[in-house]
């Protein structure tokens, strides 16, 4: 599984792949590691994507190169967000590494690699 290779390479706990429409902001998760909750993944596609501060701040300025979550928001500000409390914390997500690539038709391919707070 591709997600497993990313997890091993980056010594991460979780990984997801998504396609985000840069015009509407809507997103579709096209792959995820087993460490990500399936129900929360569905909720992300319908709700949480709007509040994903890492993705919102990474696009479009960080296309075609990786960006680390703490470069986009301080840890103190992150933990104060509903997005963190409701989506990230229950899954043990604290540190993020995002890779964004323009894949055409107003779509951005995203690779998201996550680690827990104590990593």
XYZ file of C-alpha atoms in Angstrom:
119
model
C 0.000 0.000 0.000
C 1.326 3.425 -0.981
C 0.279 5.086 2.287
C 2.304 2.495 4.201
C 5.430 3.341 2.200
C 5.073 7.020 3.081
C 4.511 6.155 6.736
C 7.661 4.030 6.798
C 9.764 6.574 4.909
C 8.798 9.502 7.134
C 8.461 7.472 10.354
C 4.924 8.798 10.562
C 1.756 7.372 12.054
C -0.786 8.412 9.459
C -0.991 9.483 5.852
C -3.691 10.577 3.430
C -3.948 11.496 -0.219
C -6.541 13.957 -1.396
C -7.549 15.996 -4.397
C -8.731 19.508 -3.625
C -10.546 21.788 -6.070
C -8.722 25.114 -5.848
C -11.820 27.019 -7.007
C -14.521 25.540 -4.760
C -12.235 24.236 -2.012
C -14.053 20.899 -1.998
C -11.944 17.821 -1.464
C -11.958 14.086 -2.000
C -9.781 11.712 -0.010
C -8.477 9.189 -2.522
C -6.385 7.169 -0.105
C -5.556 6.985 3.575
C -3.614 4.867 6.003
C -5.413 2.545 8.371
C -4.549 4.875 11.253
C -7.074 7.455 10.062
C -10.656 6.960 11.204
C -12.971 6.123 8.266
C -15.907 8.052 9.706
C -13.778 11.133 10.331
C -12.383 10.820 6.786
C -15.944 11.018 5.457
C -16.622 13.943 7.778
C -13.471 15.635 6.476
C -14.791 15.488 2.904
C -18.107 17.059 3.887
C -17.112 19.411 6.682
C -13.601 19.515 8.143
C -11.868 20.345 4.850
C -13.262 23.886 5.237
C -11.385 24.284 8.520
C -8.134 22.489 7.651
C -5.837 25.374 8.489
C -2.767 23.591 7.129
C -4.324 22.997 3.701
C -5.882 26.458 3.511
C -2.615 28.218 4.305
C -0.491 25.932 2.145
C -2.488 26.618 -1.025
C -1.461 28.059 -3.405
C 1.763 29.530 -2.016
C 3.423 26.175 -1.360
C 2.681 24.317 -4.587
C 5.374 21.936 -5.785
C 7.368 21.812 -2.560
C 6.756 20.399 0.915
C 5.550 22.483 3.813
C 5.642 21.677 7.522
C 2.566 22.414 9.613
C 4.334 24.601 12.168
C 5.494 26.856 9.304
C 1.817 27.672 8.701
C 0.455 28.034 12.238
C 1.917 28.050 15.727
C 1.268 25.077 17.976
C -0.581 27.334 20.415
C -2.927 28.609 17.709
C -3.440 25.111 16.297
C -4.628 23.558 19.558
C -7.134 26.401 20.025
C -8.984 25.487 16.813
C -12.134 23.361 16.628
C -10.478 21.601 13.663
C -7.712 20.411 15.953
C -9.949 19.474 18.884
C -12.630 17.718 16.819
C -10.652 16.159 13.961
C -6.930 16.026 14.705
C -6.654 15.330 18.437
C -9.013 12.307 18.444
C -6.786 10.718 15.785
C -3.474 11.633 17.388
C -2.603 14.170 14.677
C -0.402 17.062 15.738
C 2.559 17.446 13.354
C 1.888 17.663 9.627
C 3.936 17.543 6.451
C 2.070 18.515 3.292
C 3.104 18.084 -0.322
C 0.991 19.890 -2.910
C 1.064 19.461 -6.671
C -1.022 21.175 -9.346
C -2.627 18.318 -11.289
C -4.694 20.439 -13.686
C -8.362 21.379 -14.032
C -8.158 23.580 -10.913
C -7.181 20.543 -8.840
C -4.386 20.203 -6.321
C -3.087 16.775 -5.350
C -2.102 16.627 -1.693
C -0.029 14.154 0.267
C -0.516 14.641 4.002
C 1.774 12.952 6.493
C 0.968 13.145 10.204
C 2.734 12.433 13.468
C 1.538 12.597 17.078
C 2.330 15.423 19.453
C 5.088 13.510 21.253
C 6.964 12.622 18.034
